[in-house]
PDB file of C-alpha atoms in Angstrom:
ATOM      1  CA  UNK K   1     -16.787 -67.506  12.238  1.00  0.00           C
ATOM      2  CA  UNK K   2     -15.188 -64.418  13.587  1.00  0.00           C
ATOM      3  CA  UNK K   3     -17.406 -61.472  14.467  1.00  0.00           C
ATOM      4  CA  UNK K   4     -20.364 -62.709  12.457  1.00  0.00           C
ATOM      5  CA  UNK K   5     -18.566 -62.776   9.121  1.00  0.00           C
ATOM      6  CA  UNK K   6     -17.979 -65.899   7.226  1.00  0.00           C
ATOM      7  CA  UNK K   7     -15.616 -66.331   4.385  1.00  0.00           C
ATOM      8  CA  UNK K   8     -17.143 -69.522   3.069  1.00  0.00           C
ATOM      9  CA  UNK K   9     -20.857 -68.643   3.118  1.00  0.00           C
ATOM     10  CA  UNK K  10     -22.800 -66.404   0.761  1.00  0.00           C
ATOM     11  CA  UNK K  11     -24.652 -63.429   2.156  1.00  0.00           C
ATOM     12  CA  UNK K  12     -28.031 -63.086   0.431  1.00  0.00           C
ATOM     13  CA  UNK K  13     -27.857 -59.246   0.406  1.00  0.00           C
ATOM     14  CA  UNK K  14     -24.299 -58.565  -0.692  1.00  0.00           C
ATOM     15  CA  UNK K  15     -23.243 -61.746  -2.415  1.00  0.00           C
ATOM     16  CA  UNK K  16     -20.040 -63.399  -1.280  1.00  0.00           C
ATOM     17  CA  UNK K  17     -18.726 -62.502   2.163  1.00  0.00           C
ATOM     18  CA  UNK K  18     -19.102 -58.753   2.865  1.00  0.00           C
ATOM     19  CA  UNK K  19     -15.919 -56.732   3.014  1.00  0.00           C
ATOM     20  CA  UNK K  20     -15.495 -53.871   5.433  1.00  0.00           C
ATOM     21  CA  UNK K  21     -16.138 -50.445   3.856  1.00  0.00           C
ATOM     22  CA  UNK K  22     -12.828 -48.608   3.196  1.00  0.00           C
ATOM     23  CA  UNK K  23     -14.240 -45.349   1.731  1.00  0.00           C
ATOM     24  CA  UNK K  24     -14.371 -42.109   3.674  1.00  0.00           C
ATOM     25  CA  UNK K  25     -17.809 -40.574   4.053  1.00  0.00           C
ATOM     26  CA  UNK K  26     -17.420 -36.964   2.861  1.00  0.00           C
ATOM     27  CA  UNK K  27     -21.014 -35.891   3.458  1.00  0.00           C
ATOM     28  CA  UNK K  28     -20.339 -34.539   6.977  1.00  0.00           C
ATOM     29  CA  UNK K  29     -17.285 -32.665   5.670  1.00  0.00           C
ATOM     30  CA  UNK K  30     -19.355 -31.045   2.907  1.00  0.00           C
ATOM     31  CA  UNK K  31     -22.053 -30.116   5.434  1.00  0.00           C
ATOM     32  CA  UNK K  32     -19.518 -28.416   7.727  1.00  0.00           C
ATOM     33  CA  UNK K  33     -17.909 -26.548   4.823  1.00  0.00           C
ATOM     34  CA  UNK K  34     -21.277 -25.272   3.593  1.00  0.00           C
ATOM     35  CA  UNK K  35     -22.158 -24.039   7.089  1.00  0.00           C
ATOM     36  CA  UNK K  36     -18.804 -22.207   7.304  1.00  0.00           C
ATOM     37  CA  UNK K  37     -19.361 -20.691   3.864  1.00  0.00           C
ATOM     38  CA  UNK K  38     -22.775 -19.363   4.896  1.00  0.00           C
ATOM     39  CA  UNK K  39     -21.300 -17.930   8.111  1.00  0.00           C
ATOM     40  CA  UNK K  40     -18.541 -16.126   6.168  1.00  0.00           C
ATOM     41  CA  UNK K  41     -21.011 -14.793   3.604  1.00  0.00           C
ATOM     42  CA  UNK K  42     -23.210 -13.384   6.362  1.00  0.00           C
ATOM     43  CA  UNK K  43     -20.402 -11.908   8.497  1.00  0.00           C
ATOM     44  CA  UNK K  44     -18.164 -10.464   5.742  1.00  0.00           C
ATOM     45  CA  UNK K  45     -20.339  -7.366   5.106  1.00  0.00           C
ATOM     46  CA  UNK K  46     -20.495  -6.706   8.837  1.00  0.00           C
ATOM     47  CA  UNK K  47     -16.701  -6.528   9.098  1.00  0.00           C
ATOM     48  CA  UNK K  48     -16.420  -4.119   6.158  1.00  0.00           C
ATOM     49  CA  UNK K  49     -19.027  -1.616   7.301  1.00  0.00           C
ATOM     50  CA  UNK K  50     -18.056   1.332   9.433  1.00  0.00           C
ATOM     51  CA  UNK K  51     -19.611   2.260  12.722  1.00  0.00           C
ATOM     52  CA  UNK K  52     -21.858   5.302  12.504  1.00  0.00           C
ATOM     53  CA  UNK K  53     -21.404   7.607  15.464  1.00  0.00           C
ATOM     54  CA  UNK K  54     -22.760  11.009  16.373  1.00  0.00           C
ATOM     55  CA  UNK K  55     -19.622  12.486  17.947  1.00  0.00           C
ATOM     56  CA  UNK K  56     -19.680  15.519  20.243  1.00  0.00           C
ATOM     57  CA  UNK K  57     -17.936  18.696  19.149  1.00  0.00           C
ATOM     58  CA  UNK K  58     -14.866  20.193  20.808  1.00  0.00           C
ATOM     59  CA  UNK K  59     -12.584  23.059  19.872  1.00  0.00           C
ATOM     60  CA  UNK K  60      -9.415  21.093  20.664  1.00  0.00           C
ATOM     61  CA  UNK K  61     -10.440  18.248  18.366  1.00  0.00           C
ATOM     62  CA  UNK K  62      -9.469  20.093  15.179  1.00  0.00           C
ATOM     63  CA  UNK K  63      -7.661  17.890  12.661  1.00  0.00           C
ATOM     64  CA  UNK K  64      -3.896  18.087  12.683  1.00  0.00           C
ATOM     65  CA  UNK K  65      -2.549  20.104   9.770  1.00  0.00           C
ATOM     66  CA  UNK K  66      -0.668  18.079   7.205  1.00  0.00           C
ATOM     67  CA  UNK K  67       3.039  18.871   6.940  1.00  0.00           C
ATOM     68  CA  UNK K  68       3.628  21.664   4.485  1.00  0.00           C
ATOM     69  CA  UNK K  69       5.647  21.135   1.348  1.00  0.00           C
ATOM     70  CA  UNK K  70       7.773  23.543  -0.637  1.00  0.00           C
ATOM     71  CA  UNK K  71       8.365  22.901  -4.319  1.00  0.00           C
ATOM     72  CA  UNK K  72      11.732  23.566  -5.972  1.00  0.00           C
ATOM     73  CA  UNK K  73      12.083  23.184  -9.741  1.00  0.00           C
ATOM     74  CA  UNK K  74      15.165  23.209 -11.956  1.00  0.00           C
ATOM     75  CA  UNK K  75      14.318  23.569 -15.648  1.00  0.00           C
ATOM     76  CA  UNK K  76      16.338  22.565 -18.721  1.00  0.00           C
ATOM     77  CA  UNK K  77      18.021  26.000 -18.926  1.00  0.00           C
ATOM     78  CA  UNK K  78      19.178  25.811 -15.280  1.00  0.00           C
ATOM     79  CA  UNK K  79      16.669  28.345 -13.911  1.00  0.00           C
ATOM     80  CA  UNK K  80      15.433  27.808 -10.346  1.00  0.00           C
ATOM     81  CA  UNK K  81      11.829  28.127  -9.212  1.00  0.00           C
ATOM     82  CA  UNK K  82      10.444  27.986  -5.675  1.00  0.00           C
ATOM     83  CA  UNK K  83       6.692  27.351  -5.587  1.00  0.00           C
ATOM     84  CA  UNK K  84       6.564  28.284  -9.313  1.00  0.00           C
ATOM     85  CA  UNK K  85       8.206  31.681  -8.702  1.00  0.00           C
ATOM     86  CA  UNK K  86      11.645  32.330 -10.240  1.00  0.00           C
ATOM     87  CA  UNK K  87      14.689  32.582  -7.951  1.00  0.00           C
ATOM     88  CA  UNK K  88      17.877  34.402  -8.995  1.00  0.00           C
ATOM     89  CA  UNK K  89      20.555  32.001  -7.708  1.00  0.00           C
ATOM     90  CA  UNK K  90      21.365  29.370  -5.084  1.00  0.00           C
ATOM     91  CA  UNK K  91      21.928  32.002  -2.344  1.00  0.00           C
ATOM     92  CA  UNK K  92      18.415  33.358  -2.873  1.00  0.00           C
ATOM     93  CA  UNK K  93      17.148  29.763  -2.935  1.00  0.00           C
ATOM     94  CA  UNK K  94      18.906  29.002   0.362  1.00  0.00           C
ATOM     95  CA  UNK K  95      17.381  32.121   1.943  1.00  0.00           C
ATOM     96  CA  UNK K  96      13.866  31.142   0.784  1.00  0.00           C
ATOM     97  CA  UNK K  97      14.358  27.616   2.103  1.00  0.00           C
ATOM     98  CA  UNK K  98      15.585  28.876   5.500  1.00  0.00           C
ATOM     99  CA  UNK K  99      12.540  31.140   5.786  1.00  0.00           C
ATOM    100  CA  UNK K 100      10.190  28.302   4.904  1.00  0.00           C
ATOM    101  CA  UNK K 101      11.878  25.843   7.268  1.00  0.00           C
ATOM    102  CA  UNK K 102      11.888  28.305  10.184  1.00  0.00           C
ATOM    103  CA  UNK K 103       8.111  28.240  10.549  1.00  0.00           C
ATOM    104  CA  UNK K 104       7.482  24.528   9.979  1.00  0.00           C
ATOM    105  CA  UNK K 105       9.834  21.971  11.525  1.00  0.00           C
ATOM    106  CA  UNK K 106       8.744  19.006   9.372  1.00  0.00           C
ATOM    107  CA  UNK K 107       8.475  20.751   6.003  1.00  0.00           C
ATOM    108  CA  UNK K 108       9.101  18.628   2.931  1.00  0.00           C
ATOM    109  CA  UNK K 109      11.033  19.714  -0.138  1.00  0.00           C
ATOM    110  CA  UNK K 110       9.538  18.430  -3.390  1.00  0.00           C
ATOM    111  CA  UNK K 111      12.347  18.556  -5.926  1.00  0.00           C
ATOM    112  CA  UNK K 112      11.503  18.607  -9.629  1.00  0.00           C
ATOM    113  CA  UNK K 113      14.482  18.663 -11.975  1.00  0.00           C
ATOM    114  CA  UNK K 114      14.731  18.351 -15.742  1.00  0.00           C
ATOM    115  CA  UNK K 115      16.373  15.107 -16.804  1.00  0.00           C
ATOM    116  CA  UNK K 116      18.951  16.996 -18.898  1.00  0.00           C
ATOM    117  CA  UNK K 117      20.469  18.739 -15.854  1.00  0.00           C
ATOM    118  CA  UNK K 118      23.697  17.284 -14.421  1.00  0.00           C
ATOM    119  CA  UNK K 119      23.503  15.295 -11.211  1.00  0.00           C
ATOM    120  CA  UNK K 120      25.885  17.720  -9.498  1.00  0.00           C
ATOM    121  CA  UNK K 121      23.364  20.572  -9.713  1.00  0.00           C
ATOM    122  CA  UNK K 122      20.712  18.413  -8.054  1.00  0.00           C
ATOM    123  CA  UNK K 123      23.126  17.499  -5.264  1.00  0.00           C
ATOM    124  CA  UNK K 124      23.823  21.227  -4.769  1.00  0.00           C
ATOM    125  CA  UNK K 125      20.075  21.847  -4.359  1.00  0.00           C
ATOM    126  CA  UNK K 126      19.816  18.992  -1.870  1.00  0.00           C
ATOM    127  CA  UNK K 127      22.776  20.381   0.074  1.00  0.00           C
ATOM    128  CA  UNK K 128      21.161  23.829   0.221  1.00  0.00           C
ATOM    129  CA  UNK K 129      17.986  22.248   1.578  1.00  0.00           C
ATOM    130  CA  UNK K 130      19.902  20.337   4.272  1.00  0.00           C
ATOM    131  CA  UNK K 131      21.739  23.489   5.335  1.00  0.00           C
ATOM    132  CA  UNK K 132      18.390  25.299   5.584  1.00  0.00           C
ATOM    133  CA  UNK K 133      17.185  22.623   8.023  1.00  0.00           C
ATOM    134  CA  UNK K 134      14.940  20.650   5.681  1.00  0.00           C
ATOM    135  CA  UNK K 135      15.318  16.937   6.378  1.00  0.00           C
ATOM    136  CA  UNK K 136      12.588  15.514   4.143  1.00  0.00           C
ATOM    137  CA  UNK K 137      13.281  15.628   0.397  1.00  0.00           C
ATOM    138  CA  UNK K 138      11.027  14.038  -2.200  1.00  0.00           C
ATOM    139  CA  UNK K 139      11.774  13.661  -5.898  1.00  0.00           C
ATOM    140  CA  UNK K 140       8.849  14.307  -8.249  1.00  0.00           C
ATOM    141  CA  UNK K 141       8.615  12.304 -11.495  1.00  0.00           C
ATOM    142  CA  UNK K 142       6.076  11.924 -14.281  1.00  0.00           C
ATOM    143  CA  UNK K 143       4.196   8.603 -14.490  1.00  0.00           C
ATOM    144  CA  UNK K 144       5.211   6.316 -17.337  1.00  0.00           C
ATOM    145  CA  UNK K 145       2.958   6.287 -20.405  1.00  0.00           C
ATOM    146  CA  UNK K 146       3.070   2.522 -20.971  1.00  0.00           C
ATOM    147  CA  UNK K 147       2.939  -0.363 -18.522  1.00  0.00           C
ATOM    148  CA  UNK K 148       5.388  -0.111 -15.657  1.00  0.00           C
ATOM    149  CA  UNK K 149       8.074  -2.796 -15.339  1.00  0.00           C
ATOM    150  CA  UNK K 150       6.217  -4.278 -12.368  1.00  0.00           C
ATOM    151  CA  UNK K 151       2.987  -4.680 -14.376  1.00  0.00           C
ATOM    152  CA  UNK K 152       4.486  -5.467 -17.795  1.00  0.00           C
ATOM    153  CA  UNK K 153       3.815  -8.993 -19.050  1.00  0.00           C
ATOM    154  CA  UNK K 154       6.799 -11.307 -18.899  1.00  0.00           C
TER     155      UNK K 154
END
């Protein structure tokens, strides 16, 4: 008889010789997980809320002005527009861009061009902007009517 267990005797409670229990008791694991769930449910709204402060006022604390943008459009007939005002030619466009870039060092050019215009004309507009000192150029496009390729079902 080793450690109180007998292989040849019957145990009145369990029947033949009792085997050691090989199952894992998951009750403590479930208890810990439920406690963690409650903690996360309670603390999640606290992390998302903002702190309400009554800040003092100061004249130097004015918000920084957003960088200005200038809009250049090239329509289907090849006419140029700067901020929705017609421009005669590329020399007049370059002069307007130089004047706009002189006052604001980080001005952005928002370029809108008709899809029927040749690529070379758009490159000429970009070159005029670079010569005027404008380093930031953004291309404006219309949003697609249907689902975008990234969101289209596969």
